[in-house]
CSV table of N, CA and C in Angstrom, one decimal:
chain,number,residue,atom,x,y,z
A,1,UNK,N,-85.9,-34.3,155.8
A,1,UNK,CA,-86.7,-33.9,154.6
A,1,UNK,C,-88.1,-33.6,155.0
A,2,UNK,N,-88.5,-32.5,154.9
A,2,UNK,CA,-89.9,-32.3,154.7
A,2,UNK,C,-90.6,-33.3,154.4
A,3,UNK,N,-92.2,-33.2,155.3
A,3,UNK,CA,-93.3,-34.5,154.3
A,3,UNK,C,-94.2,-33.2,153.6
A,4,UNK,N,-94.4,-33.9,152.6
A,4,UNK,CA,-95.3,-33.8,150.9
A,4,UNK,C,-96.6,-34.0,151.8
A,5,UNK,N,-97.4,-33.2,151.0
A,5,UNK,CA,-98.8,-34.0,150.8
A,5,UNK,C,-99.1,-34.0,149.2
A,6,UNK,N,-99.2,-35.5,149.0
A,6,UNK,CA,-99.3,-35.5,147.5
A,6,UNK,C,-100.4,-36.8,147.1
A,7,UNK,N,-101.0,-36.2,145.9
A,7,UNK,CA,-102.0,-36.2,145.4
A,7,UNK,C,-101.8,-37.0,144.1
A,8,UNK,N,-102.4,-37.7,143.2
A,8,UNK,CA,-102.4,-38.1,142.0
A,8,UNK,C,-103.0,-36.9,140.9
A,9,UNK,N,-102.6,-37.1,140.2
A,9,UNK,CA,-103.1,-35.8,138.5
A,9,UNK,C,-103.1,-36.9,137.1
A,10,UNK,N,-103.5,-36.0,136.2
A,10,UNK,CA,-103.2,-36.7,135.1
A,10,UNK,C,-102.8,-35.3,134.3
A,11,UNK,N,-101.9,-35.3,133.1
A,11,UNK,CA,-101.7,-34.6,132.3
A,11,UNK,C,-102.2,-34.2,131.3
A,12,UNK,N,-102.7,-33.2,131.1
A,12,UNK,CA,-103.5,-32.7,130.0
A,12,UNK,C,-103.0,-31.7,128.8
A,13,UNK,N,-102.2,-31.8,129.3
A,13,UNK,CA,-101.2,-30.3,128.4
A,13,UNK,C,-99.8,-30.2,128.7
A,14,UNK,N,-99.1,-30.4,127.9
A,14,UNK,CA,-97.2,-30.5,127.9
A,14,UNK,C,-96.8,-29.2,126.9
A,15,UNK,N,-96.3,-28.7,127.0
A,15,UNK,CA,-95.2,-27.5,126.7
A,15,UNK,C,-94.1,-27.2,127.6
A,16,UNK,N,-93.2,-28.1,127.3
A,16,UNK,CA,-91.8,-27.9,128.2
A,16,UNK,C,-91.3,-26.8,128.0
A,17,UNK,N,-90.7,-26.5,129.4
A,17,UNK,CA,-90.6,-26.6,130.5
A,17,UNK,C,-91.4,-26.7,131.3
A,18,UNK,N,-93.2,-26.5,131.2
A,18,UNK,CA,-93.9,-26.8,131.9
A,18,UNK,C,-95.4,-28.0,131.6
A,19,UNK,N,-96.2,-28.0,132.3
A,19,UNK,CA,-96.9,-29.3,132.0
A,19,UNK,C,-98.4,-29.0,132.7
A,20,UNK,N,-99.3,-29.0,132.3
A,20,UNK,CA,-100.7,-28.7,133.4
A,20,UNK,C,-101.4,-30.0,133.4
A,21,UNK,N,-101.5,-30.1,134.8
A,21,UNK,CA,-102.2,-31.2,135.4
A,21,UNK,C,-103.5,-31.2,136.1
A,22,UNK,N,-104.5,-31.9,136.1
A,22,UNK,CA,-105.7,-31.9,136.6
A,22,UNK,C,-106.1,-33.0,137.9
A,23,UNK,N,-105.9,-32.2,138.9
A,23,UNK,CA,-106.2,-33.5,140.3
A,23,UNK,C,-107.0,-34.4,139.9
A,24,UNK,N,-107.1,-35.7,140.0
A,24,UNK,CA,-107.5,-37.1,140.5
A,24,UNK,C,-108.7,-36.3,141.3
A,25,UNK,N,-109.9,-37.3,140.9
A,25,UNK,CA,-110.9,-37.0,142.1
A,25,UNK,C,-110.9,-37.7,143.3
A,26,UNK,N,-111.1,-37.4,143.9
A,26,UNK,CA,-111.2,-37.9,145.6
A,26,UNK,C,-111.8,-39.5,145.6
A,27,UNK,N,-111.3,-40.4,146.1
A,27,UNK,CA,-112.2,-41.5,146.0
A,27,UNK,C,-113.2,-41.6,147.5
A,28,UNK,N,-114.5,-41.7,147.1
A,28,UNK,CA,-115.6,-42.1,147.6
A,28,UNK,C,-116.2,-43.1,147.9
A,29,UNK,N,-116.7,-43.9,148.8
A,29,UNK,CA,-117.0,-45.0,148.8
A,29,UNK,C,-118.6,-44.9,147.5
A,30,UNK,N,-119.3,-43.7,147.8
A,30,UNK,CA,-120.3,-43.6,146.9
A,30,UNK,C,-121.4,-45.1,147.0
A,31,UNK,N,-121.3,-45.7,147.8
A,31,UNK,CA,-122.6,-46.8,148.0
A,31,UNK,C,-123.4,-46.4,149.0
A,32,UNK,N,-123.2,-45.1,149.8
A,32,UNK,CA,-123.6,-44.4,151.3
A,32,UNK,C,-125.3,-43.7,150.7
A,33,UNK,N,-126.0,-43.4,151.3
A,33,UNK,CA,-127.1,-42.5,150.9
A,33,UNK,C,-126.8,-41.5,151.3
A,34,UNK,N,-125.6,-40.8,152.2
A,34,UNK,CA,-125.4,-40.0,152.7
A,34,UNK,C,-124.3,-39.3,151.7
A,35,UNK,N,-123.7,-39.6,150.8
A,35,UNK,CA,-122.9,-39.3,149.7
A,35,UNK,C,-123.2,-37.9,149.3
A,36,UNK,N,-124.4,-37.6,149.2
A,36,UNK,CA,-124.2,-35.9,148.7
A,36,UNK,C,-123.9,-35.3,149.7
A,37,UNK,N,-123.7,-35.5,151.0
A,37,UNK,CA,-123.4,-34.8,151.9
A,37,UNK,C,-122.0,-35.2,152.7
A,38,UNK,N,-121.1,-36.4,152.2
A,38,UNK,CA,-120.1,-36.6,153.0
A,38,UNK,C,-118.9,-35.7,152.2
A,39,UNK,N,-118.2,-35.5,153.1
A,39,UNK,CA,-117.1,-34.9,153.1
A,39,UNK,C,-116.2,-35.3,151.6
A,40,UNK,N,-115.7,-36.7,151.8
A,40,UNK,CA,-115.1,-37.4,150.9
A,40,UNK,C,-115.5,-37.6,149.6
A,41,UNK,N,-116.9,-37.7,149.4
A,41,UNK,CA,-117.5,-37.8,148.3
A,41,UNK,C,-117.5,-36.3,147.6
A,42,UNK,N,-117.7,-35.5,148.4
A,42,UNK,CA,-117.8,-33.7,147.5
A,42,UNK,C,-116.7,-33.5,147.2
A,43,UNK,N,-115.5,-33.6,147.9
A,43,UNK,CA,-114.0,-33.2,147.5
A,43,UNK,C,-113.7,-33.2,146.2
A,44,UNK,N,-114.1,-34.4,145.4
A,44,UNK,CA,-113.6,-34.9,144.3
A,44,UNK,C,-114.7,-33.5,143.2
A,45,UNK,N,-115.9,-33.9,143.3
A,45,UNK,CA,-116.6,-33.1,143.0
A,45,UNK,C,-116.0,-31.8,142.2
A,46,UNK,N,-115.5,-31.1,143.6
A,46,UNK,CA,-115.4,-29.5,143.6
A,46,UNK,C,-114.4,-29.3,142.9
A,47,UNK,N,-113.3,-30.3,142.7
A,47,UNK,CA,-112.0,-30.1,142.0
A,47,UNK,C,-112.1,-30.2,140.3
A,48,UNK,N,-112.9,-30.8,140.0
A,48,UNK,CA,-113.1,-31.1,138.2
A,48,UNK,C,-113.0,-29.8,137.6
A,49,UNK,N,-112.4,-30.1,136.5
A,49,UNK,CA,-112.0,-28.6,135.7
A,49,UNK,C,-110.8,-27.9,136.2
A,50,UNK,N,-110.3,-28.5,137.3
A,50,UNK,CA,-108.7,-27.5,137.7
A,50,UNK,C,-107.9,-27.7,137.4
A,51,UNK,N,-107.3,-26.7,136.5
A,51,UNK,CA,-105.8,-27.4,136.2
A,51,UNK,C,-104.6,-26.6,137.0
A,52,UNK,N,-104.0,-27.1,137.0
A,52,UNK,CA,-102.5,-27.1,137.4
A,52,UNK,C,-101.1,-26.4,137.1
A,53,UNK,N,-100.5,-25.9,136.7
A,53,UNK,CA,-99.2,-25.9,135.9
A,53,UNK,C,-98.0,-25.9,136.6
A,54,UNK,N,-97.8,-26.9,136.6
A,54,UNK,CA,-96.3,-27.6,137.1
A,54,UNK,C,-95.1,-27.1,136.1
A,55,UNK,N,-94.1,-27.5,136.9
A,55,UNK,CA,-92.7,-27.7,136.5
A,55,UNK,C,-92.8,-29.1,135.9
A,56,UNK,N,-92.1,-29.4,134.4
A,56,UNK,CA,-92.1,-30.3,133.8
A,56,UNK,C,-90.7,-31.0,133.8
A,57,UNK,N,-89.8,-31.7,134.9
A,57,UNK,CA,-88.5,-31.8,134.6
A,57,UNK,C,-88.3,-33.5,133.9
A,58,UNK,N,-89.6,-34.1,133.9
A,58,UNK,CA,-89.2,-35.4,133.6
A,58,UNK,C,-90.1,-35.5,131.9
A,59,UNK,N,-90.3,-35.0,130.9
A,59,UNK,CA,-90.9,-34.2,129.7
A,59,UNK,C,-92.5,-35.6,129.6
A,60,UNK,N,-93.2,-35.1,130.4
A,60,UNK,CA,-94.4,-36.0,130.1
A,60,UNK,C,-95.9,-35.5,129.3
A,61,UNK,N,-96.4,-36.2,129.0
A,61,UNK,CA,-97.2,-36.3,128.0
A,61,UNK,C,-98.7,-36.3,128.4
A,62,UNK,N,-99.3,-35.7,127.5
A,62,UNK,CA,-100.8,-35.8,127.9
A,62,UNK,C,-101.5,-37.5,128.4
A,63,UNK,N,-102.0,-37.1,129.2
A,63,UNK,CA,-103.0,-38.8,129.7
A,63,UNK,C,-102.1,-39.3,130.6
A,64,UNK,N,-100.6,-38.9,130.7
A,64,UNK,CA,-100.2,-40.0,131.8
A,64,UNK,C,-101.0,-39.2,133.0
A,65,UNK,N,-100.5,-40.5,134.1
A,65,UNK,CA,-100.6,-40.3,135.8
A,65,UNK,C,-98.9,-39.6,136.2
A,66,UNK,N,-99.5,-38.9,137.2
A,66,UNK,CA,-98.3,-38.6,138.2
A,66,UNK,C,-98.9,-38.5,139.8
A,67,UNK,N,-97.5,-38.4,140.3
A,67,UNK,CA,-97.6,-37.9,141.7
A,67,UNK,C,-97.3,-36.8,141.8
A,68,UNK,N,-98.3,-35.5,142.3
A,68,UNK,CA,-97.5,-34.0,142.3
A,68,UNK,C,-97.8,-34.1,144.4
A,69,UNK,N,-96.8,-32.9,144.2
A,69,UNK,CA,-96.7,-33.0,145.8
A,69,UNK,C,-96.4,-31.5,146.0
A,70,UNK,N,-97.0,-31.3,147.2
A,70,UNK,CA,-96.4,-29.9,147.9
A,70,UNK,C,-96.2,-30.1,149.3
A,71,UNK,N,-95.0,-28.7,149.8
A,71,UNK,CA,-94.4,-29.3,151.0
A,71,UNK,C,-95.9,-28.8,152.5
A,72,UNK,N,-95.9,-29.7,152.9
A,72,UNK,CA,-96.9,-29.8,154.1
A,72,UNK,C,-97.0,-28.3,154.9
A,73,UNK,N,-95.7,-27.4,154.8
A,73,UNK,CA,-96.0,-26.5,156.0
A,73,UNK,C,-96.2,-25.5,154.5
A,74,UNK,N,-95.7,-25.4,153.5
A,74,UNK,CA,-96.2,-24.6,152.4
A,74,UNK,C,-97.4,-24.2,152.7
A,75,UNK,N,-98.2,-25.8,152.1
A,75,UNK,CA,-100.1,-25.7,152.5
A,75,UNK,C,-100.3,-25.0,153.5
A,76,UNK,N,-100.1,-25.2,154.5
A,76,UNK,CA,-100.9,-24.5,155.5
A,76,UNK,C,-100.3,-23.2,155.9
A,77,UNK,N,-98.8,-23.0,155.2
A,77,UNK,CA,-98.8,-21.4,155.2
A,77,UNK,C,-100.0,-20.7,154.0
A,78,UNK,N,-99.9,-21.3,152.9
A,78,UNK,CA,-100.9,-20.7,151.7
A,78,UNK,C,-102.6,-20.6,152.5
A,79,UNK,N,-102.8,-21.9,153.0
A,79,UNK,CA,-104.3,-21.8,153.8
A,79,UNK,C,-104.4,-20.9,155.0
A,80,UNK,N,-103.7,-20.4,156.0
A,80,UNK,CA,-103.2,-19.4,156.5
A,80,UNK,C,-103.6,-18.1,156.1
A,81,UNK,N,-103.0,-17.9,154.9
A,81,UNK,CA,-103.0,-16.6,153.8
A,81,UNK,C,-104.1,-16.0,153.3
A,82,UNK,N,-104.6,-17.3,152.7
A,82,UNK,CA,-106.2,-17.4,152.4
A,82,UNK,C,-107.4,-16.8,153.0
A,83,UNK,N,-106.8,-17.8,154.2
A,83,UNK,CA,-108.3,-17.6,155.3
A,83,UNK,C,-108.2,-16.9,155.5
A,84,UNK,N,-107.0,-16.5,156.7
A,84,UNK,CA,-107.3,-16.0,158.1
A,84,UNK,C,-106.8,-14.3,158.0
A,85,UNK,N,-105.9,-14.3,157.5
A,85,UNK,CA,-105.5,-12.7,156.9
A,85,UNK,C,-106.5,-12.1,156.8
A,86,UNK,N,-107.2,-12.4,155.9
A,86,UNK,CA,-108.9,-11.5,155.2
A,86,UNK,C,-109.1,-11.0,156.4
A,87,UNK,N,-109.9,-12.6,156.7
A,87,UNK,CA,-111.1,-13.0,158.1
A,87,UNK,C,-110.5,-11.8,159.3
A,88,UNK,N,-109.0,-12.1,159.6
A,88,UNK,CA,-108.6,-11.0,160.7
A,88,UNK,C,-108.7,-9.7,160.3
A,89,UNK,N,-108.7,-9.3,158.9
A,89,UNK,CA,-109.0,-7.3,158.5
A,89,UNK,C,-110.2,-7.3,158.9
A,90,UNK,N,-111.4,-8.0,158.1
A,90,UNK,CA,-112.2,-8.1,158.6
A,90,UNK,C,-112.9,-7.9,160.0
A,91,UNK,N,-112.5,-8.6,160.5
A,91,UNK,CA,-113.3,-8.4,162.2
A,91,UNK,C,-112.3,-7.3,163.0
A,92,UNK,N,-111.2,-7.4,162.7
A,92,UNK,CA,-110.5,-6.4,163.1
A,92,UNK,C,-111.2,-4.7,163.0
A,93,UNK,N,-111.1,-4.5,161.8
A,93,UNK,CA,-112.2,-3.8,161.5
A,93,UNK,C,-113.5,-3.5,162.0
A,94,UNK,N,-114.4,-4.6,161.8
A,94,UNK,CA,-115.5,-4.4,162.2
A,94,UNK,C,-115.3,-3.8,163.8
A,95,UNK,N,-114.7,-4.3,164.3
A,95,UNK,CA,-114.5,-3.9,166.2
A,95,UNK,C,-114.0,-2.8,166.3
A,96,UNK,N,-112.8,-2.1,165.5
A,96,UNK,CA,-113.0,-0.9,165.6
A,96,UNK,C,-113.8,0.3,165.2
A,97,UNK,N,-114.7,-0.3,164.1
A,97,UNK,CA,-115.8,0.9,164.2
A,97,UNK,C,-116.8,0.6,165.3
A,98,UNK,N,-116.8,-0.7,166.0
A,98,UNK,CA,-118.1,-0.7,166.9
A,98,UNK,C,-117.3,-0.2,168.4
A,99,UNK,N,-115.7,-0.4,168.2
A,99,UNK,CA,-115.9,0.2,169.5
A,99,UNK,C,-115.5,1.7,169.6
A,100,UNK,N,-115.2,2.3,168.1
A,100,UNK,CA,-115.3,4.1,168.5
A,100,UNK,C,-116.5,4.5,167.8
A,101,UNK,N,-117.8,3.8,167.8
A,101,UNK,CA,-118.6,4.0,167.7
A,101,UNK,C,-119.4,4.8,166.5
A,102,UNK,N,-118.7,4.0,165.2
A,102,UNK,CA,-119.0,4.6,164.1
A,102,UNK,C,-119.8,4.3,163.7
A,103,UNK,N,-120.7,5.0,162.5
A,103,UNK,CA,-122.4,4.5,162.2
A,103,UNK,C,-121.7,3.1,161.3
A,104,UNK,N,-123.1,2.7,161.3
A,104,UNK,CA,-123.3,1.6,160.9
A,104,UNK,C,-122.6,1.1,159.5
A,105,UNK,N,-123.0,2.1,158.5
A,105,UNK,CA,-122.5,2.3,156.9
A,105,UNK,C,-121.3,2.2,157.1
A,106,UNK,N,-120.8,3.0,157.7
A,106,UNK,CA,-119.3,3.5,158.1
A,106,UNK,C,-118.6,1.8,158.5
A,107,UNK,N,-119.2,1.2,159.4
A,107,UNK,CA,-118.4,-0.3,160.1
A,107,UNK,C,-118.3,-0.8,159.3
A,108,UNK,N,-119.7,-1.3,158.5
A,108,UNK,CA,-119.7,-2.2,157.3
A,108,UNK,C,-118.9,-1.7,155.8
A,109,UNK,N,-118.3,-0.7,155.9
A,109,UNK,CA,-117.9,-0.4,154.7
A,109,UNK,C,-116.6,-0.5,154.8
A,110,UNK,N,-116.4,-0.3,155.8
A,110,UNK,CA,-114.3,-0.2,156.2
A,110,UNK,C,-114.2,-2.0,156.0
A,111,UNK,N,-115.9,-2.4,156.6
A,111,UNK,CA,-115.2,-3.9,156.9
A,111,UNK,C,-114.8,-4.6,156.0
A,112,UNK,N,-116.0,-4.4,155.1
A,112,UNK,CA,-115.8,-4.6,153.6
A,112,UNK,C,-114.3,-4.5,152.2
A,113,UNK,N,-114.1,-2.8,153.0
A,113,UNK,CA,-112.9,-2.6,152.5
A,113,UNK,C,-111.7,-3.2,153.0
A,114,UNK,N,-111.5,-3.5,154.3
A,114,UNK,CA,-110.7,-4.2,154.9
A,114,UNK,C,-110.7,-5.5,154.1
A,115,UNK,N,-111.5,-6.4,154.3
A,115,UNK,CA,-111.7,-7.7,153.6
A,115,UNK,C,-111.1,-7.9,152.2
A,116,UNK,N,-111.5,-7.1,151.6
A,116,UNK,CA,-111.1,-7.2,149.8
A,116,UNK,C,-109.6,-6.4,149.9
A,117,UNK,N,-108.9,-5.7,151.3
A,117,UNK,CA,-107.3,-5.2,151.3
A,117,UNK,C,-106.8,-6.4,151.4
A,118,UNK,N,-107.5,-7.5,152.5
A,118,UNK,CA,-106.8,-8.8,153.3
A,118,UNK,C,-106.5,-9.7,152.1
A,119,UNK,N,-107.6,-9.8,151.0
A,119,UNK,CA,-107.7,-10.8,149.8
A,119,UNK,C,-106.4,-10.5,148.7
A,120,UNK,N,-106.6,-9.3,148.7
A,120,UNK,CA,-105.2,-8.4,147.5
A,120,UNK,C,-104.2,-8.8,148.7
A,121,UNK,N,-103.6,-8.8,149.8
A,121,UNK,CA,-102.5,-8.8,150.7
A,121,UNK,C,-101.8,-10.4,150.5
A,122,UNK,N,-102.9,-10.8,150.8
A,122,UNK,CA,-103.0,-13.0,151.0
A,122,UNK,C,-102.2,-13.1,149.2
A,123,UNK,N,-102.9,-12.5,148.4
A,123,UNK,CA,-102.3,-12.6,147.0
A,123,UNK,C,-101.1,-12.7,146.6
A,124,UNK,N,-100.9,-11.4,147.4
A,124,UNK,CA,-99.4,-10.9,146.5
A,124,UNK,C,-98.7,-11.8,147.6
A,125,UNK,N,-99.0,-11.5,148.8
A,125,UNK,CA,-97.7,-12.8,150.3
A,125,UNK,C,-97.8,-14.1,149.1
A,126,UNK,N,-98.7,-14.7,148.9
A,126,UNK,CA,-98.9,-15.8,148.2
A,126,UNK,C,-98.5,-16.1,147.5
A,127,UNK,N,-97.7,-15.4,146.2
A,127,UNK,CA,-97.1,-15.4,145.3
A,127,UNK,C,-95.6,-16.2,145.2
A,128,UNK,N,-94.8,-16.3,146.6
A,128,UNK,CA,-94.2,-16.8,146.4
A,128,UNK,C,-93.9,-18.5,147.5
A,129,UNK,N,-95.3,-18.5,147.5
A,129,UNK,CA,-95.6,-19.9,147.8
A,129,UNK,C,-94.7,-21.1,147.4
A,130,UNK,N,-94.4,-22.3,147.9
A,130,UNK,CA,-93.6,-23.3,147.6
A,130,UNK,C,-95.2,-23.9,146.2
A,131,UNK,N,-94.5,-23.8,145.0
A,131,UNK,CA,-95.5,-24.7,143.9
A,131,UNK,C,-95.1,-26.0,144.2
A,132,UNK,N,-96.6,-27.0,143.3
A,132,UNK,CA,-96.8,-28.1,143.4
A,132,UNK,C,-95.5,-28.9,142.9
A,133,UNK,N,-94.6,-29.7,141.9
A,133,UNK,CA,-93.9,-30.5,142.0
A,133,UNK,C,-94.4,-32.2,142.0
A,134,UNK,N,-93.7,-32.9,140.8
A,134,UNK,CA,-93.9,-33.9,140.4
A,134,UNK,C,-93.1,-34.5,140.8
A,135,UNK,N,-93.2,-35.5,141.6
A,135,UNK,CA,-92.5,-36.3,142.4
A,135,UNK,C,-92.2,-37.9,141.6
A,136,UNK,N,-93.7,-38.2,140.6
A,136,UNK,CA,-93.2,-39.3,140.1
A,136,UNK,C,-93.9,-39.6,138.9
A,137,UNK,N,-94.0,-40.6,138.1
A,137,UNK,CA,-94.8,-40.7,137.1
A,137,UNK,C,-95.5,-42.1,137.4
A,138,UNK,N,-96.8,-42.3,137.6
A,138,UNK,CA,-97.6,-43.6,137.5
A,138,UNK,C,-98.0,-44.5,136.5
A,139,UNK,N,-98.0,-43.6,135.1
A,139,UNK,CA,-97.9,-44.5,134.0
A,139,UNK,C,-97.3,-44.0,132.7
């Protein structure tokens, strides 16, 4: 069996067959002075306001807890997709206008265009991504 990486949510919205959930924030120690700047303390941060929409097969209700989970190599195919696709039109790009020696406007514009092809490409590959999945109910 595949390993999960799975996360806690709570439920905000049920319309079966499906259910939208809002990640749990990250727990922080938050007694640090260094807290606006640690890793673990921002995570939670950045996520507030996201919601989710899962598959609902167990029919749950707004305010509970769950476990949602996605499969481990999914993620890092999706983060893959994300990143590096672009990132590689991108410089890809860039190198070949610097090394057939095209003006300047010209490098930066293909690069540019390249970049926003890699973001529409990452999208649509993306689309059929393994979704999150509720593994359990906590309350």
């Amino acid at each position: 069996m595949e390993r999960m990486i799975e996360t806690v949510a709570v439920v905000t919205a049920s319309a079966p067959p499906r259910a939208w959930v809002a990640p749990g924030n990250a727990s922080a120690c938050s007694g640090c002075a260094q807290s606006g700047y640690c890793a673990g303390a921002t995570t939670g941060r950045r996520g507030r306001g996201r919601q989710i929409v899962i598959d609902d097969p167990l029919g749950l209700s707004p305010g509970e807890s769950v476990v949602i989970g996605i499969p481990g190599a999914g993620l890092l195919r999706a983060a893959t997709l994300a990143y590096l696709l672009p990132l590689l039109a991108l410089a890809a790009t860039a190198w070949a206008g610097t090394r057939f020696a095209l003006p300047l406007w010209a490098t930066l514009g293909g690069a540019l265009l390249a970049l926003g092809a890699g973001l529409w490409l990452a999208e649509r590959l993306g689309r059929d991504a393994p979704r999150p999945v509720v593994l359990r109910r906590l309350s």
